[in-house]
mmCIF file of C-alpha atoms in Angstrom:
data_model
loop_
_atom_site.group_PDB
_atom_site.id
_atom_site.type_symbol
_atom_site.label_atom_id
_atom_site.label_comp_id
_atom_site.label_asym_id
_atom_site.label_seq_id
_atom_site.Cartn_x
_atom_site.Cartn_y
_atom_site.Cartn_z
ATOM 1 C CA MET L 1 8.711 -12.438 -11.862
ATOM 2 C CA ALA L 2 7.153 -9.144 -10.429
ATOM 3 C CA ASN L 3 8.179 -7.760 -7.135
ATOM 4 C CA LEU L 4 6.257 -7.811 -3.772
ATOM 5 C CA ILE L 5 5.871 -4.405 -2.535
ATOM 6 C CA TYR L 6 4.474 -3.681 1.057
ATOM 7 C CA SER L 7 4.089 0.023 0.952
ATOM 8 C CA ALA L 8 2.686 1.921 4.208
ATOM 9 C CA ILE L 9 2.122 5.667 5.624
ATOM 10 C CA ALA L 10 3.287 5.492 8.990
ATOM 11 C CA SER L 11 3.917 7.915 11.733
ATOM 12 C CA LEU L 12 7.504 8.066 13.025
ATOM 13 C CA ASP L 13 7.199 5.826 16.013
ATOM 14 C CA GLY L 14 5.404 3.065 13.500
ATOM 15 C CA PHE L 15 1.836 3.404 13.533
ATOM 16 C CA THR L 16 -0.426 3.371 10.685
ATOM 17 C CA ALA L 17 -3.242 4.534 12.776
ATOM 18 C CA ASP L 18 -3.194 5.628 16.119
ATOM 19 C CA ASP L 19 -5.322 3.889 18.849
ATOM 20 C CA ASN L 20 -8.819 5.503 17.825
ATOM 21 C CA GLY L 21 -8.463 4.040 14.710
ATOM 22 C CA ASP L 22 -7.588 7.703 13.169
ATOM 23 C CA PHE L 23 -4.991 8.285 10.438
ATOM 24 C CA ASP L 24 -5.673 11.694 9.153
ATOM 25 C CA TRP L 25 -2.229 12.770 10.276
ATOM 26 C CA ALA L 26 -1.211 10.601 7.196
ATOM 27 C CA ALA L 27 -3.163 12.946 4.697
ATOM 28 C CA PRO L 28 -0.310 13.565 1.629
ATOM 29 C CA ASP L 29 0.371 17.048 0.462
ATOM 30 C CA GLU L 30 0.825 17.144 -3.312
ATOM 31 C CA GLU L 31 4.400 17.138 -3.698
ATOM 32 C CA VAL L 32 4.219 13.232 -1.827
ATOM 33 C CA HIS L 33 0.971 12.602 -3.473
ATOM 34 C CA ALA L 34 2.664 12.950 -6.777
ATOM 35 C CA PHE L 35 5.920 10.958 -5.565
ATOM 36 C CA VAL L 36 3.458 8.190 -4.211
ATOM 37 C CA ASN L 37 1.296 8.046 -7.687
ATOM 38 C CA ASP L 38 4.785 7.258 -9.792
ATOM 39 C CA LYS L 39 5.820 4.739 -6.938
ATOM 40 C CA GLU L 40 1.875 3.344 -8.057
ATOM 41 C CA ARG L 41 1.881 3.848 -11.740
ATOM 42 C CA PRO L 42 3.902 0.379 -12.337
ATOM 43 C CA VAL L 43 1.505 -1.205 -9.858
ATOM 44 C CA GLY L 44 -0.407 -3.986 -11.733
ATOM 45 C CA THR L 45 -1.948 -5.964 -8.812
ATOM 46 C CA TYR L 46 -3.318 -4.205 -5.201
ATOM 47 C CA LEU L 47 -3.870 -7.352 -2.439
ATOM 48 C CA TYR L 48 -5.749 -5.864 0.107
ATOM 49 C CA GLY L 49 -6.807 -7.046 3.364
ATOM 50 C CA ARG L 50 -10.816 -5.830 4.259
ATOM 51 C CA ARG L 51 -10.598 -3.133 6.055
ATOM 52 C CA MET L 52 -8.014 -1.525 3.674
ATOM 53 C CA TYR L 53 -9.747 -2.362 0.492
ATOM 54 C CA GLU L 54 -12.918 -0.580 2.471
ATOM 55 C CA THR L 55 -10.793 2.755 2.809
ATOM 56 C CA MET L 56 -9.178 2.469 -1.057
ATOM 57 C CA VAL L 57 -12.586 1.385 -2.472
ATOM 58 C CA TYR L 58 -12.978 5.608 -2.355
ATOM 59 C CA TRP L 59 -10.921 5.675 -5.704
ATOM 60 C CA GLU L 60 -13.127 3.931 -7.363
ATOM 61 C CA THR L 61 -16.121 6.414 -7.871
ATOM 62 C CA ALA L 62 -13.450 9.403 -6.760
ATOM 63 C CA SER L 63 -14.301 12.367 -9.192
ATOM 64 C CA THR L 64 -11.681 13.039 -12.048
ATOM 65 C CA GLY L 65 -13.080 16.191 -12.686
ATOM 66 C CA ASP L 66 -11.653 19.328 -13.190
ATOM 67 C CA ASP L 67 -12.466 20.332 -9.619
ATOM 68 C CA GLN L 68 -10.167 18.038 -8.382
ATOM 69 C CA PRO L 69 -6.122 18.649 -7.767
ATOM 70 C CA ALA L 70 -4.402 16.649 -10.814
ATOM 71 C CA VAL L 71 -2.543 14.328 -8.314
ATOM 72 C CA VAL L 72 -5.890 13.077 -7.442
ATOM 73 C CA ARG L 73 -7.451 12.896 -10.655
ATOM 74 C CA ASP L 74 -4.066 10.882 -11.850
ATOM 75 C CA TYR L 75 -4.180 8.485 -8.530
ATOM 76 C CA ALA L 76 -7.940 7.758 -9.262
ATOM 77 C CA ARG L 77 -6.978 6.526 -12.825
ATOM 78 C CA ILE L 78 -3.852 4.746 -11.362
ATOM 79 C CA TRP L 79 -5.966 3.120 -8.305
ATOM 80 C CA GLN L 80 -8.873 2.135 -11.177
ATOM 81 C CA ALA L 81 -6.533 0.794 -13.908
ATOM 82 C CA ALA L 82 -5.059 -1.932 -11.717
ATOM 83 C CA ASP L 83 -6.252 -5.005 -10.663
ATOM 84 C CA LYS L 84 -7.281 -5.624 -7.258
ATOM 85 C CA VAL L 85 -7.471 -8.822 -4.539
ATOM 86 C CA VAL L 86 -9.384 -8.669 -1.238
ATOM 87 C CA TYR L 87 -8.764 -11.093 1.510
ATOM 88 C CA SER L 88 -11.583 -11.469 3.666
ATOM 89 C CA SER L 89 -13.675 -14.169 5.331
ATOM 90 C CA THR L 90 -16.703 -11.704 6.635
ATOM 91 C CA LEU L 91 -16.971 -9.235 3.422
ATOM 92 C CA ASP L 92 -19.983 -10.124 0.614
ATOM 93 C CA ALA L 93 -19.021 -8.943 -2.265
ATOM 94 C CA VAL L 94 -16.259 -6.147 -3.695
ATOM 95 C CA SER L 95 -17.829 -3.158 -5.277
ATOM 96 C CA SER L 96 -15.282 -2.553 -7.383
ATOM 97 C CA ALA L 97 -14.190 -3.308 -11.189
ATOM 98 C CA ARG L 98 -10.868 -5.629 -11.760
ATOM 99 C CA THR L 99 -11.766 -6.790 -8.373
ATOM 100 C CA ARG L 100 -11.793 -10.234 -7.056
ATOM 101 C CA LEU L 101 -12.630 -11.734 -3.362
ATOM 102 C CA GLU L 102 -10.702 -14.786 -1.913
ATOM 103 C CA ARG L 103 -11.598 -16.184 1.658
ATOM 104 C CA GLU L 104 -8.051 -16.917 2.793
ATOM 105 C CA PHE L 105 -4.475 -15.599 2.007
ATOM 106 C CA ASP L 106 -2.938 -18.461 0.417
ATOM 107 C CA PRO L 107 1.047 -17.798 -0.086
ATOM 108 C CA ASP L 108 1.512 -20.525 -2.756
ATOM 109 C CA ALA L 109 -1.368 -18.618 -4.547
ATOM 110 C CA VAL L 110 0.555 -14.966 -4.234
ATOM 111 C CA ARG L 111 3.642 -16.903 -5.393
ATOM 112 C CA ARG L 112 1.996 -18.028 -8.655
ATOM 113 C CA LEU L 113 0.725 -14.489 -9.187
ATOM 114 C CA LYS L 114 4.257 -12.879 -8.633
ATOM 115 C CA LYS L 115 5.756 -15.098 -10.861
ATOM 116 C CA ALA L 116 3.086 -14.826 -13.680
ATOM 117 C CA ALA L 117 2.583 -11.025 -12.976
ATOM 118 C CA GLY L 118 4.224 -8.243 -15.972
ATOM 119 C CA ARG L 119 3.983 -5.613 -13.356
ATOM 120 C CA ASP L 120 4.760 -5.519 -9.630
ATOM 121 C CA VAL L 121 2.417 -6.543 -7.235
ATOM 122 C CA THR L 122 1.682 -4.392 -3.697
ATOM 123 C CA VAL L 123 0.494 -5.326 -0.188
ATOM 124 C CA GLY L 124 -1.624 -2.903 1.284
ATOM 125 C CA GLY L 125 -2.336 -2.818 4.996
ATOM 126 C CA PRO L 126 -0.627 -4.264 8.013
ATOM 127 C CA GLY L 127 -2.502 -6.849 8.677
ATOM 128 C CA LEU L 128 -2.141 -8.721 5.530
ATOM 129 C CA ALA L 129 1.321 -7.582 4.894
ATOM 130 C CA ALA L 130 2.612 -9.316 8.293
ATOM 131 C CA HIS L 131 1.336 -12.628 6.727
ATOM 132 C CA ALA L 132 3.236 -11.767 3.361
ATOM 133 C CA LEU L 133 6.233 -10.901 5.189
ATOM 134 C CA ALA L 134 6.543 -13.622 7.553
ATOM 135 C CA ALA L 135 5.952 -15.863 4.505
ATOM 136 C CA GLY L 136 8.881 -14.302 2.900
ATOM 137 C CA LEU L 137 6.968 -12.862 -0.015
ATOM 138 C CA VAL L 138 7.548 -9.113 0.511
ATOM 139 C CA ASP L 139 10.607 -8.092 -1.774
ATOM 140 C CA GLU L 140 10.905 -4.417 -1.086
ATOM 141 C CA CYS L 141 9.382 -2.436 1.850
ATOM 142 C CA HIS L 142 8.541 1.236 0.866
ATOM 143 C CA LEU L 143 7.582 3.575 4.106
ATOM 144 C CA PHE L 144 6.664 7.072 4.140
ATOM 145 C CA LEU L 145 7.445 8.085 7.833
ATOM 146 C CA ASN L 146 5.213 11.351 9.238
ATOM 147 C CA PRO L 147 6.474 13.960 11.024
ATOM 148 C CA VAL L 148 4.223 12.925 14.072
ATOM 149 C CA VAL L 149 4.092 10.517 16.976
ATOM 150 C CA VAL L 150 1.118 8.772 17.922
ATOM 151 C CA GLY L 151 1.641 6.553 20.887
ATOM 152 C CA GLY L 152 0.284 3.431 19.747
ATOM 153 C CA GLY L 153 -2.387 1.726 17.842
ATOM 154 C CA THR L 154 -1.855 -0.115 14.402
ATOM 155 C CA ARG L 155 1.949 -1.435 14.167
ATOM 156 C CA ALA L 156 3.163 -0.793 10.169
ATOM 157 C CA LEU L 157 5.657 -3.680 10.952
ATOM 158 C CA PRO L 158 4.574 -6.722 12.694
ATOM 159 C CA ALA L 159 6.286 -7.457 15.896
ATOM 160 C CA GLY L 160 8.442 -10.613 16.293
ATOM 161 C CA LEU L 161 9.632 -10.799 12.834
ATOM 162 C CA HIS L 162 13.351 -10.323 12.080
ATOM 163 C CA LEU L 163 14.173 -9.068 8.611
ATOM 164 C CA GLU L 164 17.695 -7.906 7.274
ATOM 165 C CA LEU L 165 16.889 -4.952 4.729
ATOM 166 C CA GLU L 166 18.752 -3.069 2.650
ATOM 167 C CA LEU L 167 18.440 0.732 2.287
ATOM 168 C CA LEU L 168 17.950 1.519 -1.394
ATOM 169 C CA GLU L 169 16.606 5.024 -1.636
ATOM 170 C CA GLU L 170 15.502 7.592 0.635
ATOM 171 C CA ARG L 171 13.693 10.983 0.257
ATOM 172 C CA ARG L 172 13.112 13.835 2.318
ATOM 173 C CA PHE L 173 9.652 15.823 1.718
ATOM 174 C CA GLY L 174 9.130 19.821 2.609
ATOM 175 C CA ASN L 175 6.254 18.889 4.916
ATOM 176 C CA GLY L 176 8.813 16.489 6.957
ATOM 177 C CA VAL L 177 7.887 13.039 5.693
ATOM 178 C CA VAL L 178 10.804 11.116 4.872
ATOM 179 C CA TYR L 179 10.519 7.768 1.973
ATOM 180 C CA LEU L 180 12.737 4.963 2.691
ATOM 181 C CA ARG L 181 13.036 2.177 0.280
ATOM 182 C CA TYR L 182 14.039 -1.346 1.113
ATOM 183 C CA ARG L 183 14.922 -4.614 -0.343
ATOM 184 C CA VAL L 184 14.090 -7.333 2.111
ATOM 185 C CA GLY L 185 17.136 -9.691 2.069
#
């Protein structure tokens, strides 16, 4: 059975975007990007809400030419090779290959996906992740904490949810980003 992993890049105060919806402070440098690529390489399926999908679909047509850094070319290939499921009641259609649109998040369908999957599954975006966490579907949380405080915005983790976590891995990067990998208990 595959693991369902929630991975998020967040500010030190726990936000994935600030009050204006900006997250430019979260852009990974080459060292962090290479690490993220290695963490994403085993992923077979990405689960996205509409907003996260609209951000990530960039990778469908991202340049993989020699004019791009190796980590960018690598990530584009990783993203393009994975299946995607987009949960949205408002999106008319998806614009990337290997992608299907679902109108609502169905925890039982995700359980079946995890059971049948030969590779890990990730849930992207804090809104969709909140549903998956509340349903007890998430096996691991991977958090990339950036050395910035934004004071408010979109929370990386939902309010009002109590989870017991076991620290499995940690790493500090040269730019001050700290990676924390937790098992959800």
